[in-house]
CSV table of C-alpha atoms in Angstrom, one decimal:
chain,number,residue,atom,x,y,z
J,14,UNK,CA,7.6,-189.2,47.6
J,15,UNK,CA,5.8,-192.2,48.5
J,16,UNK,CA,3.0,-194.0,47.2
J,17,UNK,CA,0.9,-193.3,50.6
J,18,UNK,CA,1.7,-189.8,50.3
J,19,UNK,CA,0.8,-189.2,46.7
J,20,UNK,CA,-2.5,-191.0,47.6
J,21,UNK,CA,-3.2,-189.3,50.2
J,22,UNK,CA,-2.8,-185.8,48.3
J,23,UNK,CA,-5.0,-187.1,45.5
J,24,UNK,CA,-7.7,-187.9,47.9
J,25,UNK,CA,-7.3,-184.4,49.6
J,26,UNK,CA,-7.7,-183.1,45.9
J,27,UNK,CA,-10.4,-184.9,45.2
J,28,UNK,CA,-12.3,-184.0,48.3
J,29,UNK,CA,-11.9,-180.1,47.7
J,30,UNK,CA,-13.1,-180.8,43.9
J,31,UNK,CA,-16.2,-182.4,45.5
J,32,UNK,CA,-16.6,-179.6,48.0
J,33,UNK,CA,-16.2,-176.8,45.4
J,34,UNK,CA,-18.6,-178.6,43.0
J,35,UNK,CA,-21.3,-179.0,46.0
J,36,UNK,CA,-20.9,-175.3,46.7
J,37,UNK,CA,-21.1,-173.9,43.3
J,38,UNK,CA,-24.1,-176.3,42.7
J,39,UNK,CA,-25.7,-174.8,45.7
J,40,UNK,CA,-25.1,-171.2,44.6
J,41,UNK,CA,-26.1,-171.7,41.1
J,42,UNK,CA,-29.8,-172.9,42.0
J,43,UNK,CA,-30.0,-170.1,44.7
J,44,UNK,CA,-29.1,-168.0,42.0
J,45,UNK,CA,-31.6,-169.2,39.3
J,46,UNK,CA,-34.4,-169.4,42.2
J,47,UNK,CA,-33.9,-165.5,43.2
J,48,UNK,CA,-33.4,-164.2,39.5
J,49,UNK,CA,-37.0,-165.9,38.5
J,50,UNK,CA,-38.9,-163.4,41.0
J,51,UNK,CA,-36.3,-160.5,40.9
J,52,UNK,CA,-37.7,-159.2,37.6
J,53,UNK,CA,-40.8,-156.6,36.7
J,54,UNK,CA,-43.1,-159.3,35.7
J,55,UNK,CA,-42.9,-161.1,39.3
J,56,UNK,CA,-42.8,-157.8,41.4
J,57,UNK,CA,-45.7,-156.3,39.4
J,58,UNK,CA,-47.8,-159.3,40.3
J,59,UNK,CA,-47.0,-159.1,44.0
J,60,UNK,CA,-47.4,-155.9,44.1
J,61,UNK,CA,-50.8,-155.9,42.9
J,62,UNK,CA,-51.6,-158.6,45.7
J,63,UNK,CA,-50.1,-156.4,48.5
J,64,UNK,CA,-52.2,-153.6,47.0
J,65,UNK,CA,-49.1,-151.2,46.6
J,66,UNK,CA,-51.1,-148.8,44.8
J,67,UNK,CA,-53.1,-148.0,47.7
J,68,UNK,CA,-50.2,-147.4,50.2
J,69,UNK,CA,-48.5,-144.9,47.5
J,70,UNK,CA,-51.7,-143.3,46.4
J,71,UNK,CA,-50.8,-143.8,42.6
J,72,UNK,CA,-52.5,-145.8,40.1
J,73,UNK,CA,-51.8,-149.2,39.2
J,74,UNK,CA,-50.0,-148.3,36.1
J,75,UNK,CA,-47.7,-145.6,37.7
J,76,UNK,CA,-46.8,-148.4,40.2
J,77,UNK,CA,-45.8,-150.6,37.6
J,78,UNK,CA,-43.9,-148.0,35.6
J,79,UNK,CA,-41.5,-146.9,38.4
J,80,UNK,CA,-41.3,-150.3,39.6
J,81,UNK,CA,-40.0,-151.7,36.2
J,82,UNK,CA,-37.3,-148.6,36.0
J,83,UNK,CA,-36.3,-149.7,39.7
J,84,UNK,CA,-35.9,-153.3,39.1
J,85,UNK,CA,-34.1,-152.6,35.7
J,86,UNK,CA,-32.0,-150.1,37.2
J,87,UNK,CA,-30.7,-152.6,40.0
J,88,UNK,CA,-29.7,-154.7,37.2
J,89,UNK,CA,-28.5,-152.3,34.6
J,90,UNK,CA,-27.4,-149.3,36.6
J,91,UNK,CA,-26.4,-146.5,36.8
J,92,UNK,CA,-28.0,-146.7,40.2
J,93,UNK,CA,-28.8,-143.4,41.1
J,94,UNK,CA,-32.8,-144.2,41.4
J,95,UNK,CA,-34.0,-141.0,40.5
J,96,UNK,CA,-37.5,-141.9,39.4
J,97,UNK,CA,-40.4,-139.7,39.6
J,98,UNK,CA,-44.3,-139.7,39.5
J,99,UNK,CA,-46.2,-136.9,38.3
J,100,UNK,CA,-43.1,-134.6,38.5
J,101,UNK,CA,-42.3,-135.7,41.9
J,102,UNK,CA,-39.2,-137.8,43.3
J,103,UNK,CA,-40.0,-141.4,44.2
J,104,UNK,CA,-37.1,-141.6,46.8
J,105,UNK,CA,-35.4,-139.2,49.2
J,106,UNK,CA,-31.8,-139.3,49.7
J,107,UNK,CA,-31.8,-142.0,52.4
J,108,UNK,CA,-34.0,-144.5,50.2
J,109,UNK,CA,-31.4,-143.9,47.1
J,110,UNK,CA,-28.7,-144.7,49.2
J,111,UNK,CA,-30.4,-147.9,50.2
J,112,UNK,CA,-31.3,-148.6,46.7
J,113,UNK,CA,-27.7,-148.1,45.6
J,114,UNK,CA,-26.6,-150.5,48.6
J,115,UNK,CA,-29.1,-153.1,47.4
J,116,UNK,CA,-27.8,-152.9,43.7
J,117,UNK,CA,-24.2,-153.5,45.1
J,118,UNK,CA,-25.3,-156.5,47.1
J,119,UNK,CA,-27.1,-158.0,44.0
J,120,UNK,CA,-24.4,-157.6,41.6
J,121,UNK,CA,-21.7,-159.3,44.1
J,122,UNK,CA,-24.3,-161.9,44.8
J,123,UNK,CA,-24.6,-162.8,40.9
J,124,UNK,CA,-20.9,-162.1,40.3
J,125,UNK,CA,-20.3,-165.2,42.7
J,126,UNK,CA,-23.3,-167.3,40.8
J,127,UNK,CA,-21.3,-166.6,37.5
J,128,UNK,CA,-18.1,-167.8,39.1
J,129,UNK,CA,-19.8,-170.9,40.6
J,130,UNK,CA,-21.5,-171.5,37.2
J,131,UNK,CA,-17.8,-171.4,35.5
J,132,UNK,CA,-16.5,-173.6,38.3
J,133,UNK,CA,-19.5,-176.4,37.3
J,134,UNK,CA,-18.7,-175.9,33.9
J,135,UNK,CA,-15.0,-176.3,33.9
J,136,UNK,CA,-15.4,-179.4,36.4
J,137,UNK,CA,-17.7,-181.2,34.6
J,138,UNK,CA,-15.8,-180.7,31.1
J,139,UNK,CA,-12.5,-181.8,33.0
J,140,UNK,CA,-14.2,-184.8,34.6
J,141,UNK,CA,-16.2,-185.7,31.6
J,142,UNK,CA,-19.2,-186.2,34.0
J,143,UNK,CA,-17.8,-188.8,35.8
J,144,UNK,CA,-19.6,-190.3,38.8
J,145,UNK,CA,-17.6,-188.1,41.5
J,146,UNK,CA,-19.0,-185.0,39.5
J,147,UNK,CA,-22.4,-185.8,39.6
J,148,UNK,CA,-22.3,-187.2,43.0
J,149,UNK,CA,-20.7,-183.7,44.2
J,150,UNK,CA,-23.7,-182.0,42.3
J,151,UNK,CA,-26.1,-184.3,44.1
J,152,UNK,CA,-24.5,-183.5,47.5
J,153,UNK,CA,-24.8,-179.5,46.9
J,154,UNK,CA,-28.5,-179.7,45.6
J,155,UNK,CA,-29.4,-182.5,48.8
J,156,UNK,CA,-27.8,-179.8,51.4
J,157,UNK,CA,-29.2,-176.9,49.8
J,158,UNK,CA,-32.6,-178.8,49.8
J,159,UNK,CA,-32.2,-179.3,53.5
J,160,UNK,CA,-31.1,-175.7,54.2
J,161,UNK,CA,-34.1,-174.4,52.3
J,162,UNK,CA,-36.6,-176.2,54.4
J,163,UNK,CA,-34.9,-175.0,57.5
J,164,UNK,CA,-34.6,-171.4,56.3
J,165,UNK,CA,-38.0,-171.6,55.0
J,166,UNK,CA,-39.5,-172.8,58.6
J,167,UNK,CA,-37.4,-170.0,60.1
J,168,UNK,CA,-39.3,-167.1,57.9
J,169,UNK,CA,-42.6,-168.8,58.3
J,170,UNK,CA,-42.1,-168.9,62.1
J,171,UNK,CA,-40.0,-165.7,62.8
J,172,UNK,CA,-40.1,-163.5,59.7
J,173,UNK,CA,-39.6,-160.7,61.2
J,174,UNK,CA,-36.5,-161.8,62.9
J,175,UNK,CA,-35.0,-163.4,59.8
J,176,UNK,CA,-36.1,-160.3,57.6
J,177,UNK,CA,-34.0,-158.2,60.0
J,178,UNK,CA,-31.1,-160.3,60.7
J,179,UNK,CA,-30.8,-160.7,56.6
J,180,UNK,CA,-30.3,-156.8,56.6
J,181,UNK,CA,-27.9,-156.3,59.5
J,182,UNK,CA,-25.4,-159.3,57.7
J,183,UNK,CA,-25.8,-157.1,54.4
J,184,UNK,CA,-26.7,-153.6,55.1
J,185,UNK,CA,-25.2,-150.7,57.3
J,186,UNK,CA,-27.3,-150.2,60.8
J,187,UNK,CA,-29.6,-147.5,60.4
J,188,UNK,CA,-29.7,-147.3,56.5
J,189,UNK,CA,-32.8,-149.9,56.0
J,190,UNK,CA,-35.2,-148.9,58.4
J,191,UNK,CA,-38.1,-146.5,56.9
J,192,UNK,CA,-41.5,-145.4,57.8
J,193,UNK,CA,-44.4,-147.0,55.6
J,194,UNK,CA,-46.6,-143.7,56.6
J,195,UNK,CA,-44.0,-141.6,54.9
J,196,UNK,CA,-41.4,-143.7,52.9
J,197,UNK,CA,-41.9,-144.8,49.5
J,198,UNK,CA,-39.8,-147.7,49.3
J,199,UNK,CA,-41.6,-149.5,51.7
J,200,UNK,CA,-45.2,-148.3,50.6
J,201,UNK,CA,-44.1,-149.9,47.1
J,202,UNK,CA,-42.7,-152.9,48.7
J,203,UNK,CA,-44.9,-153.7,51.5
J,204,UNK,CA,-44.7,-156.5,54.0
J,205,UNK,CA,-47.1,-159.0,52.0
J,206,UNK,CA,-44.6,-158.3,49.3
J,207,UNK,CA,-41.8,-159.5,50.8
J,208,UNK,CA,-43.7,-162.7,52.6
J,209,UNK,CA,-45.2,-163.7,49.7
J,210,UNK,CA,-42.2,-163.3,47.6
J,211,UNK,CA,-40.0,-165.2,50.1
J,212,UNK,CA,-42.2,-168.3,50.3
J,213,UNK,CA,-42.0,-168.3,46.4
J,214,UNK,CA,-38.4,-168.3,46.3
J,215,UNK,CA,-38.2,-170.8,48.9
J,216,UNK,CA,-40.7,-173.4,47.2
J,217,UNK,CA,-39.2,-173.0,43.6
J,218,UNK,CA,-35.6,-173.1,45.0
J,219,UNK,CA,-36.7,-176.5,46.8
J,220,UNK,CA,-38.1,-177.6,43.7
J,221,UNK,CA,-35.0,-176.9,41.8
J,222,UNK,CA,-32.7,-178.2,44.3
J,223,UNK,CA,-34.6,-181.5,44.5
J,224,UNK,CA,-35.0,-182.1,41.0
J,225,UNK,CA,-31.0,-181.5,40.8
J,226,UNK,CA,-30.6,-184.0,43.3
J,227,UNK,CA,-32.8,-186.5,42.1
J,228,UNK,CA,-31.2,-186.4,38.4
J,229,UNK,CA,-27.5,-186.2,39.3
J,230,UNK,CA,-28.2,-188.7,41.5
J,231,UNK,CA,-29.7,-191.2,38.9
J,232,UNK,CA,-27.0,-190.3,36.7
J,233,UNK,CA,-24.2,-191.2,39.2
J,234,UNK,CA,-25.2,-194.8,39.6
J,235,UNK,CA,-23.0,-197.2,38.0
J,236,UNK,CA,-24.4,-198.3,34.4
J,237,UNK,CA,-24.8,-202.2,33.6
J,238,UNK,CA,-22.6,-203.3,31.2
J,239,UNK,CA,-23.9,-204.2,28.0
J,240,UNK,CA,-24.8,-207.6,27.2
J,241,UNK,CA,-22.2,-208.1,24.6
J,242,UNK,CA,-19.2,-207.0,27.0
J,243,UNK,CA,-20.8,-209.5,29.6
J,244,UNK,CA,-20.9,-212.3,27.1
J,245,UNK,CA,-17.4,-211.8,26.1
J,246,UNK,CA,-16.1,-211.5,29.7
J,247,UNK,CA,-17.9,-214.8,30.8
J,248,UNK,CA,-15.2,-217.9,30.7
J,249,UNK,CA,-15.8,-220.5,27.8
J,250,UNK,CA,-18.5,-222.9,28.6
J,251,UNK,CA,-20.3,-220.6,31.0
């Protein structure tokens, strides 16, 4: 093999490594931003702001209790979603099926996030934190920041369209549309809940991406040689 061919393959390998690290960085930051809001504490807060109790006709305590069980079941299973309030089922069959789909999508996404985190850890160890690794992290964080701004603007201006497109991408047609007048799922998680949660995720995701970009970019800069090394390298009489 010629030296040029070897260098070409080495360059291709490095570019692929940079792309893998950048993509993994964006995925891990996205996963972290979503996880900060996909928990009972935030859901309870956002539901209170959206007055979910008024939509359901339940007390705030009942809404909190059933929502905590729903969120934890998404993460921990079993995925049947047979919660009850005052002895009555919360969800009908269609709603339970949709929540099972939500759980499947969530777990699949976080399996990818876990794999991305493993990529970052392995690449960081293998590269010993070399400048190319840090530049790749900065690249992924910067790309995510730009994407978050674009997606955030789209959700702000065209929330209904963006929300519909998201569901069409991840859920089968006809399985995710519900009537706010009769279906508990959209009463528990009303329109305001989703708009405010989307904005919160976008803001935190942008902050995390911007912070990661700034730190990784700074760490990737060449470090000045220590004064003792500079003096030793200087020619006699300099």
